[in-house]
Amino acid sequence: MNTFFIDLAANELYSELKRIDRCISWYRRQQIRLEDGTFHYPGASFEVIKDEGETRLFWLETVRVGKDWTGKTIHRFKQIQNAYEKLSPYQKPARLFIIADGDARIKLLAKLAQTYMPDVTVRFTTDERLLSGLSKETFIAWNEEKDD
């Protein structure tokens, strides 16, 4: 069921981007060669049209609660940070979108991201937010200072 949720949540975003005719490319688990010759496989990698003649590259990860999900998430965040450090500037995504299975999980994920992926710009969302369509409330930039 976990894999089903990951694909379903990612496809919700893909569908919205296609609906507004912004998605140029979408790859699930794309192999990306890093500068040291190793590879990284983001959950999804996609390019969208921002403005006329301007595009942006993004990565997508989906987090779902399960057995040792925090340990697995920390491991994945470390992998992403390691990959990000070994990417050439043109390969770096503008942002990493993380789809959580609920708003309540975002605060913890934001703390983990800040700790284990300090160089990566992250935005959070949920499958419910994606189902509501793209708007200003779809993606959250969690601000640690604002919460404390």
CSV table of N, CA and C in Angstrom, one decimal:
chain,number,residue,atom,x,y,z
A,1,MET,N,0.8,-1.2,0.0
A,1,MET,CA,0.0,0.0,0.0
A,1,MET,C,0.9,1.3,0.0
A,2,ASN,N,2.1,1.2,0.6
A,2,ASN,CA,2.9,2.3,0.7
A,2,ASN,C,3.3,2.8,-0.7
A,3,THR,N,3.7,1.9,-1.6
A,3,THR,CA,4.1,2.3,-2.9
A,3,THR,C,2.9,2.9,-3.7
A,4,PHE,N,1.7,2.4,-3.4
A,4,PHE,CA,0.5,2.9,-4.1
A,4,PHE,C,0.3,4.4,-3.7
A,5,PHE,N,0.5,4.7,-2.4
A,5,PHE,CA,0.3,6.1,-1.9
A,5,PHE,C,1.3,7.0,-2.5
A,6,ILE,N,2.6,6.6,-2.6
A,6,ILE,CA,3.7,7.4,-3.2
A,6,ILE,C,3.3,7.7,-4.6
A,7,ASP,N,3.0,6.7,-5.4
A,7,ASP,CA,2.6,7.0,-6.8
A,7,ASP,C,1.4,7.8,-7.0
A,8,LEU,N,0.4,7.5,-6.2
A,8,LEU,CA,-0.9,8.3,-6.2
A,8,LEU,C,-0.7,9.8,-5.9
A,9,ALA,N,0.1,10.0,-4.8
A,9,ALA,CA,0.3,11.4,-4.4
A,9,ALA,C,1.2,12.2,-5.5
A,10,ALA,N,2.2,11.5,-6.0
A,10,ALA,CA,3.0,12.1,-7.1
A,10,ALA,C,2.1,12.4,-8.3
A,11,ASN,N,1.3,11.5,-8.6
A,11,ASN,CA,0.4,11.6,-9.8
A,11,ASN,C,-0.6,12.8,-9.7
A,12,GLU,N,-1.0,13.0,-8.4
A,12,GLU,CA,-1.9,14.2,-8.2
A,12,GLU,C,-1.2,15.5,-8.6
A,13,LEU,N,0.1,15.7,-8.3
A,13,LEU,CA,0.8,16.9,-8.6
A,13,LEU,C,1.0,16.9,-10.2
A,14,TYR,N,1.4,15.8,-10.7
A,14,TYR,CA,1.6,15.7,-12.2
A,14,TYR,C,0.3,16.1,-12.9
A,15,SER,N,-0.8,15.6,-12.5
A,15,SER,CA,-2.1,15.9,-13.1
A,15,SER,C,-2.4,17.4,-13.1
A,16,GLU,N,-2.2,18.0,-11.9
A,16,GLU,CA,-2.4,19.4,-11.8
A,16,GLU,C,-1.5,20.2,-12.7
A,17,LEU,N,-0.2,19.8,-12.8
A,17,LEU,CA,0.7,20.6,-13.7
A,17,LEU,C,0.3,20.4,-15.2
A,18,LYS,N,-0.2,19.2,-15.5
A,18,LYS,CA,-0.6,19.0,-16.9
A,18,LYS,C,-1.9,19.8,-17.2
A,19,ARG,N,-2.8,19.8,-16.2
A,19,ARG,CA,-4.0,20.5,-16.4
A,19,ARG,C,-3.8,22.0,-16.7
A,20,ILE,N,-2.8,22.6,-16.0
A,20,ILE,CA,-2.6,24.0,-16.3
A,20,ILE,C,-1.5,24.2,-17.4
A,21,ASP,N,-1.1,23.1,-18.0
A,21,ASP,CA,-0.2,23.1,-19.1
A,21,ASP,C,1.2,23.7,-18.8
A,22,ARG,N,1.7,23.3,-17.7
A,22,ARG,CA,3.0,23.8,-17.2
A,22,ARG,C,4.2,22.8,-17.2
A,23,CYS,N,3.8,21.5,-17.3
A,23,CYS,CA,4.8,20.4,-17.1
A,23,CYS,C,5.5,20.1,-18.5
A,24,ILE,N,6.8,20.3,-18.5
A,24,ILE,CA,7.6,20.0,-19.7
A,24,ILE,C,8.0,18.5,-19.7
A,25,SER,N,8.5,18.1,-18.6
A,25,SER,CA,9.0,16.7,-18.4
A,25,SER,C,8.7,16.2,-17.0
A,26,TRP,N,8.6,14.9,-16.9
A,26,TRP,CA,8.3,14.3,-15.6
A,26,TRP,C,9.0,12.9,-15.6
A,27,TYR,N,9.8,12.6,-14.7
A,27,TYR,CA,10.5,11.3,-14.6
A,27,TYR,C,10.4,10.8,-13.2
A,28,ARG,N,10.0,9.6,-13.1
A,28,ARG,CA,9.9,8.9,-11.8
A,28,ARG,C,11.2,8.1,-11.6
A,29,ARG,N,11.9,8.4,-10.5
A,29,ARG,CA,13.1,7.7,-10.1
A,29,ARG,C,14.2,7.9,-11.2
A,30,GLN,N,14.3,9.1,-11.7
A,30,GLN,CA,15.3,9.3,-12.8
A,30,GLN,C,16.7,9.2,-12.2
A,31,GLN,N,17.6,8.5,-13.0
A,31,GLN,CA,19.0,8.4,-12.7
A,31,GLN,C,19.7,9.6,-13.0
A,32,ILE,N,20.3,10.2,-11.9
A,32,ILE,CA,21.1,11.5,-12.1
A,32,ILE,C,22.5,11.2,-11.7
A,33,ARG,N,23.4,11.4,-12.7
A,33,ARG,CA,24.9,11.2,-12.4
A,33,ARG,C,25.4,12.4,-11.7
A,34,LEU,N,26.1,12.2,-10.6
A,34,LEU,CA,26.7,13.2,-9.8
A,34,LEU,C,28.1,13.4,-10.2
A,35,GLU,N,28.7,14.5,-9.8
A,35,GLU,CA,30.1,14.9,-10.2
A,35,GLU,C,31.1,13.9,-9.8
A,36,ASP,N,30.9,13.1,-8.8
A,36,ASP,CA,31.9,12.1,-8.4
A,36,ASP,C,31.6,10.7,-9.1
A,37,GLY,N,30.7,10.7,-10.0
A,37,GLY,CA,30.4,9.4,-10.8
A,37,GLY,C,29.4,8.5,-10.2
A,38,THR,N,28.9,8.9,-9.0
A,38,THR,CA,27.8,8.1,-8.4
A,38,THR,C,26.4,8.6,-8.9
A,39,PHE,N,25.4,7.9,-8.5
A,39,PHE,CA,24.1,8.3,-9.0
A,39,PHE,C,23.1,8.6,-7.9
A,40,HIS,N,22.1,9.4,-8.2
A,40,HIS,CA,21.0,9.7,-7.2
A,40,HIS,C,19.7,9.5,-8.0
A,41,TYR,N,18.7,9.0,-7.3
A,41,TYR,CA,17.4,8.8,-7.9
A,41,TYR,C,16.3,9.5,-7.1
A,42,PRO,N,16.0,10.7,-7.5
A,42,PRO,CA,14.9,11.4,-6.7
A,42,PRO,C,13.6,10.7,-7.0
A,43,GLY,N,12.6,10.8,-6.0
A,43,GLY,CA,11.3,10.2,-6.2
A,43,GLY,C,10.7,10.5,-7.5
A,44,ALA,N,10.8,11.8,-7.9
A,44,ALA,CA,10.4,12.3,-9.2
A,44,ALA,C,11.2,13.5,-9.5
A,45,SER,N,11.5,13.7,-10.8
A,45,SER,CA,12.2,14.9,-11.2
A,45,SER,C,11.4,15.5,-12.3
A,46,PHE,N,11.1,16.8,-12.3
A,46,PHE,CA,10.2,17.4,-13.3
A,46,PHE,C,10.6,18.8,-13.6
A,47,GLU,N,10.3,19.2,-14.8
A,47,GLU,CA,10.6,20.6,-15.3
A,47,GLU,C,9.3,21.2,-15.6
A,48,VAL,N,9.2,22.5,-15.2
A,48,VAL,CA,7.9,23.2,-15.5
A,48,VAL,C,8.3,24.6,-16.1
A,49,ILE,N,7.3,25.1,-16.8
A,49,ILE,CA,7.4,26.4,-17.4
A,49,ILE,C,7.1,27.4,-16.3
A,50,LYS,N,8.0,28.4,-16.1
A,50,LYS,CA,7.7,29.4,-15.1
A,50,LYS,C,7.1,30.6,-15.8
A,51,ASP,N,7.8,31.2,-16.7
A,51,ASP,CA,7.4,32.3,-17.6
A,51,ASP,C,7.9,32.0,-19.0
A,52,GLU,N,7.5,32.9,-19.9
A,52,GLU,CA,8.0,32.7,-21.3
A,52,GLU,C,9.5,32.6,-21.4
A,53,GLY,N,10.0,31.5,-21.9
A,53,GLY,CA,11.4,31.2,-22.1
A,53,GLY,C,12.1,30.9,-20.8
A,54,GLU,N,11.4,30.6,-19.7
A,54,GLU,CA,12.0,30.3,-18.4
A,54,GLU,C,11.4,29.1,-17.8
A,55,THR,N,12.3,28.1,-17.5
A,55,THR,CA,11.8,26.9,-16.9
A,55,THR,C,12.5,26.7,-15.5
A,56,ARG,N,11.9,25.8,-14.7
A,56,ARG,CA,12.5,25.4,-13.4
A,56,ARG,C,12.5,23.9,-13.3
A,57,LEU,N,13.5,23.4,-12.7
A,57,LEU,CA,13.7,22.0,-12.4
A,57,LEU,C,13.3,21.8,-10.9
A,58,PHE,N,12.5,20.7,-10.6
A,58,PHE,CA,12.1,20.4,-9.2
A,58,PHE,C,12.3,18.9,-9.0
A,59,TRP,N,12.5,18.6,-7.7
A,59,TRP,CA,12.5,17.2,-7.3
A,59,TRP,C,11.3,17.0,-6.4
A,60,LEU,N,10.8,15.8,-6.3
A,60,LEU,CA,9.7,15.4,-5.5
A,60,LEU,C,10.0,14.2,-4.6
A,61,GLU,N,9.6,14.2,-3.4
A,61,GLU,CA,9.7,13.0,-2.5
A,61,GLU,C,8.4,12.9,-1.8
A,62,THR,N,8.0,11.7,-1.5
A,62,THR,CA,6.8,11.4,-0.7
A,62,THR,C,7.2,10.7,0.5
A,63,VAL,N,6.6,11.1,1.7
A,63,VAL,CA,6.9,10.5,3.0
A,63,VAL,C,5.6,9.9,3.5
A,64,ARG,N,5.6,8.6,3.9
A,64,ARG,CA,4.5,8.0,4.4
A,64,ARG,C,4.8,7.3,5.7
A,65,VAL,N,4.0,7.3,6.7
A,65,VAL,CA,4.2,6.7,7.9
A,65,VAL,C,4.2,5.2,7.8
A,66,GLY,N,5.1,4.5,8.4
A,66,GLY,CA,5.2,3.1,8.4
A,66,GLY,C,6.3,2.6,9.4
A,67,LYS,N,6.7,1.4,9.3
A,67,LYS,CA,7.7,0.9,10.2
A,67,LYS,C,9.0,1.7,10.1
A,68,ASP,N,9.5,2.3,11.2
A,68,ASP,CA,10.7,3.0,11.2
A,68,ASP,C,10.7,4.2,10.2
A,69,TRP,N,9.6,4.8,10.0
A,69,TRP,CA,9.5,5.9,8.9
A,69,TRP,C,10.5,7.0,9.2
A,70,THR,N,10.7,7.4,10.5
A,70,THR,CA,11.6,8.5,10.8
A,70,THR,C,13.0,8.1,10.4
A,71,GLY,N,13.4,6.9,10.8
A,71,GLY,CA,14.8,6.5,10.4
A,71,GLY,C,15.0,6.5,8.9
A,72,LYS,N,14.0,5.9,8.2
A,72,LYS,CA,14.1,5.9,6.7
A,72,LYS,C,14.1,7.3,6.1
A,73,THR,N,13.3,8.2,6.7
A,73,THR,CA,13.2,9.6,6.2
A,73,THR,C,14.6,10.3,6.5
A,74,ILE,N,15.2,10.1,7.6
A,74,ILE,CA,16.5,10.7,7.9
A,74,ILE,C,17.5,10.2,6.9
A,75,HIS,N,17.5,8.9,6.7
A,75,HIS,CA,18.4,8.3,5.7
A,75,HIS,C,18.2,8.9,4.3
A,76,ARG,N,17.0,9.0,3.9
A,76,ARG,CA,16.7,9.6,2.6
A,76,ARG,C,17.1,11.0,2.5
A,77,PHE,N,16.9,11.8,3.6
A,77,PHE,CA,17.3,13.2,3.6
A,77,PHE,C,18.8,13.4,3.5
A,78,LYS,N,19.5,12.5,4.2
A,78,LYS,CA,21.0,12.5,4.1
A,78,LYS,C,21.5,12.2,2.7
A,79,GLN,N,20.8,11.2,2.0
A,79,GLN,CA,21.1,10.9,0.6
A,79,GLN,C,20.9,12.1,-0.3
A,80,ILE,N,19.8,12.8,-0.1
A,80,ILE,CA,19.5,14.0,-0.9
A,80,ILE,C,20.5,15.1,-0.7
A,81,GLN,N,20.8,15.4,0.6
A,81,GLN,CA,21.9,16.4,0.9
A,81,GLN,C,23.2,16.0,0.2
A,82,ASN,N,23.6,14.8,0.3
A,82,ASN,CA,24.8,14.3,-0.3
A,82,ASN,C,24.8,14.5,-1.8
A,83,ALA,N,23.7,14.1,-2.4
A,83,ALA,CA,23.6,14.3,-3.9
A,83,ALA,C,23.6,15.8,-4.2
A,84,TYR,N,22.9,16.6,-3.5
A,84,TYR,CA,22.8,18.0,-3.7
A,84,TYR,C,24.2,18.7,-3.7
A,85,GLU,N,25.1,18.2,-2.8
A,85,GLU,CA,26.4,18.8,-2.7
A,85,GLU,C,27.3,18.4,-3.9
A,86,LYS,N,26.9,17.3,-4.6
A,86,LYS,CA,27.7,16.7,-5.7
A,86,LYS,C,27.1,17.0,-7.0
A,87,LEU,N,26.1,17.9,-7.1
A,87,LEU,CA,25.5,18.3,-8.4
A,87,LEU,C,26.2,19.6,-8.9
A,88,SER,N,26.3,19.6,-10.2
A,88,SER,CA,26.7,20.9,-10.8
A,88,SER,C,25.6,21.8,-10.7
A,89,PRO,N,25.8,23.1,-10.8
A,89,PRO,CA,24.8,24.1,-10.6
A,89,PRO,C,23.6,24.0,-11.5
A,90,TYR,N,23.8,23.6,-12.8
A,90,TYR,CA,22.6,23.4,-13.7
A,90,TYR,C,21.8,22.2,-13.4
A,91,GLN,N,22.3,21.3,-12.6
A,91,GLN,CA,21.6,20.1,-12.3
A,91,GLN,C,20.7,20.2,-11.0
A,92,LYS,N,21.0,21.2,-10.2
A,92,LYS,CA,20.4,21.4,-8.9
A,92,LYS,C,18.9,21.8,-9.1
A,93,PRO,N,18.0,21.2,-8.4
A,93,PRO,CA,16.6,21.6,-8.5
A,93,PRO,C,16.4,23.0,-7.8
A,94,ALA,N,15.4,23.7,-8.3
A,94,ALA,CA,15.1,25.0,-7.7
A,94,ALA,C,14.5,24.7,-6.3
A,95,ARG,N,13.8,23.6,-6.1
A,95,ARG,CA,13.2,23.2,-4.9
A,95,ARG,C,13.0,21.7,-4.8
A,96,LEU,N,12.9,21.2,-3.6
A,96,LEU,CA,12.4,19.9,-3.4
A,96,LEU,C,11.1,20.0,-2.7
A,97,PHE,N,10.1,19.3,-3.4
A,97,PHE,CA,8.7,19.3,-2.8
A,97,PHE,C,8.6,17.9,-2.1
A,98,ILE,N,8.1,18.0,-0.8
A,98,ILE,CA,7.9,16.8,0.0
A,98,ILE,C,6.4,16.7,0.2
A,99,ILE,N,5.8,15.6,-0.2
A,99,ILE,CA,4.4,15.3,0.0
A,99,ILE,C,4.3,14.4,1.3
A,100,ALA,N,3.6,15.0,2.3
A,100,ALA,CA,3.4,14.2,3.5
A,100,ALA,C,2.0,13.7,3.5
A,101,ASP,N,1.7,12.7,4.4
A,101,ASP,CA,0.4,12.1,4.4
A,101,ASP,C,-0.6,12.9,5.4
A,102,GLY,N,-0.2,14.1,5.8
A,102,GLY,CA,-1.1,14.9,6.6
A,102,GLY,C,-0.3,16.1,7.1
A,103,ASP,N,-1.1,17.2,7.3
A,103,ASP,CA,-0.5,18.5,7.8
A,103,ASP,C,0.2,18.3,9.1
A,104,ALA,N,-0.2,17.4,10.0
A,104,ALA,CA,0.4,17.3,11.3
A,104,ALA,C,1.8,16.8,11.2
A,105,ARG,N,2.2,16.2,10.1
A,105,ARG,CA,3.5,15.6,9.9
A,105,ARG,C,4.5,16.7,9.4
A,106,ILE,N,4.0,17.8,8.9
A,106,ILE,CA,4.9,18.7,8.3
A,106,ILE,C,5.9,19.4,9.2
A,107,LYS,N,5.5,19.7,10.4
A,107,LYS,CA,6.4,20.3,11.4
A,107,LYS,C,7.6,19.4,11.7
A,108,LEU,N,7.4,18.1,11.9
A,108,LEU,CA,8.5,17.2,12.1
A,108,LEU,C,9.4,17.1,10.9
A,109,LEU,N,8.8,16.9,9.7
A,109,LEU,CA,9.5,16.8,8.5
A,109,LEU,C,10.4,18.0,8.2
A,110,ALA,N,9.8,19.2,8.6
A,110,ALA,CA,10.6,20.5,8.4
A,110,ALA,C,11.8,20.5,9.3
A,111,LYS,N,11.7,20.0,10.5
A,111,LYS,CA,12.8,20.0,11.4
A,111,LYS,C,13.9,19.0,10.9
A,112,LEU,N,13.4,17.8,10.4
A,112,LEU,CA,14.3,16.8,9.9
A,112,LEU,C,15.0,17.4,8.7
A,113,ALA,N,14.3,18.1,7.8
A,113,ALA,CA,14.9,18.6,6.6
A,113,ALA,C,15.9,19.7,6.9
A,114,GLN,N,15.6,20.5,7.9
A,114,GLN,CA,16.5,21.6,8.3
A,114,GLN,C,17.8,21.0,8.9
A,115,THR,N,17.7,19.9,9.6
A,115,THR,CA,18.8,19.2,10.2
A,115,THR,C,19.7,18.5,9.2
A,116,TYR,N,19.0,17.7,8.3
A,116,TYR,CA,19.7,16.8,7.4
A,116,TYR,C,19.9,17.2,6.0
A,117,MET,N,19.1,18.3,5.6
A,117,MET,CA,19.3,18.8,4.2
A,117,MET,C,19.3,20.4,4.3
A,118,PRO,N,20.3,20.9,5.0
A,118,PRO,CA,20.3,22.4,5.2
A,118,PRO,C,20.5,23.2,3.9
A,119,ASP,N,21.1,22.6,2.9
A,119,ASP,CA,21.4,23.3,1.7
A,119,ASP,C,20.2,23.3,0.7
A,120,VAL,N,19.2,22.4,0.9
A,120,VAL,CA,18.2,22.2,0.0
A,120,VAL,C,16.9,23.1,0.3
A,121,THR,N,16.4,23.8,-0.7
A,121,THR,CA,15.2,24.6,-0.5
A,121,THR,C,14.0,23.6,-0.6
A,122,VAL,N,13.2,23.6,0.5
A,122,VAL,CA,12.1,22.6,0.6
A,122,VAL,C,10.8,23.3,0.7
A,123,ARG,N,9.8,22.7,0.1
A,123,ARG,CA,8.4,23.1,0.3
A,123,ARG,C,7.6,21.8,0.6
A,124,PHE,N,6.6,22.0,1.4
A,124,PHE,CA,5.8,20.8,1.9
A,124,PHE,C,4.4,20.9,1.4
A,125,THR,N,3.7,19.8,1.2
A,125,THR,CA,2.3,19.7,0.8
A,125,THR,C,1.8,18.3,1.3
A,126,THR,N,0.5,18.1,1.1
A,126,THR,CA,-0.1,16.9,1.4
A,126,THR,C,-0.9,16.4,0.2
A,127,ASP,N,-1.4,15.2,0.2
A,127,ASP,CA,-2.2,14.7,-0.9
A,127,ASP,C,-3.5,15.5,-0.9
A,128,GLU,N,-4.1,15.8,0.3
A,128,GLU,CA,-5.3,16.5,0.4
A,128,GLU,C,-5.2,17.9,-0.2
A,129,ARG,N,-4.1,18.6,0.0
A,129,ARG,CA,-3.8,19.9,-0.5
A,129,ARG,C,-3.8,19.8,-2.1
A,130,LEU,N,-3.1,18.8,-2.6
A,130,LEU,CA,-3.0,18.6,-4.0
A,130,LEU,C,-4.4,18.4,-4.7
A,131,LEU,N,-5.2,17.6,-4.0
A,131,LEU,CA,-6.5,17.3,-4.5
A,131,LEU,C,-7.4,18.6,-4.6
A,132,SER,N,-7.1,19.6,-3.8
A,132,SER,CA,-7.8,20.8,-3.8
A,132,SER,C,-7.4,21.7,-4.9
A,133,GLY,N,-6.4,21.3,-5.7
A,133,GLY,CA,-6.0,22.1,-6.8
A,133,GLY,C,-4.8,23.1,-6.4
A,134,LEU,N,-4.1,23.6,-7.4
A,134,LEU,CA,-2.9,24.4,-7.1
A,134,LEU,C,-3.4,25.8,-6.7
A,135,SER,N,-2.9,26.3,-5.6
A,135,SER,CA,-3.2,27.6,-5.1
A,135,SER,C,-2.1,28.1,-4.2
A,136,LYS,N,-2.2,29.2,-3.6
A,136,LYS,CA,-1.2,29.7,-2.7
A,136,LYS,C,-1.1,28.8,-1.4
A,137,GLU,N,-2.1,28.1,-1.1
A,137,GLU,CA,-2.2,27.2,0.1
A,137,GLU,C,-1.7,25.8,-0.2
A,138,THR,N,-1.3,25.5,-1.4
A,138,THR,CA,-0.9,24.1,-1.8
A,138,THR,C,0.4,23.8,-1.2
A,139,PHE,N,1.4,24.7,-1.2
A,139,PHE,CA,2.7,24.4,-0.8
A,139,PHE,C,3.1,25.3,0.4
A,140,ILE,N,3.8,24.7,1.4
A,140,ILE,CA,4.1,25.3,2.6
A,140,ILE,C,5.6,25.5,2.8
A,141,ALA,N,6.1,26.7,3.0
A,141,ALA,CA,7.5,26.9,3.3
A,141,ALA,C,7.5,27.0,4.8
A,142,TRP,N,7.9,25.9,5.5
A,142,TRP,CA,7.9,25.9,7.0
A,142,TRP,C,8.9,26.8,7.5
A,143,ASN,N,8.6,27.7,8.4
A,143,ASN,CA,9.5,28.6,9.0
A,143,ASN,C,9.6,28.3,10.5
A,144,GLU,N,10.8,27.7,10.9
A,144,GLU,CA,11.0,27.3,12.3
A,144,GLU,C,10.8,28.4,13.3
A,145,GLU,N,11.3,29.6,13.0
A,145,GLU,CA,11.2,30.7,13.9
A,145,GLU,C,9.8,31.1,14.1
A,146,LYS,N,9.0,31.1,13.1
A,146,LYS,CA,7.6,31.4,13.2
A,146,LYS,C,6.8,30.5,14.1
A,147,ASP,N,7.2,29.2,14.2
A,147,ASP,CA,6.5,28.2,15.0
A,147,ASP,C,6.9,28.3,16.4
A,148,ASP,N,8.1,28.7,16.8
A,148,ASP,CA,8.5,28.7,18.2
A,148,ASP,C,8.0,29.9,19.0
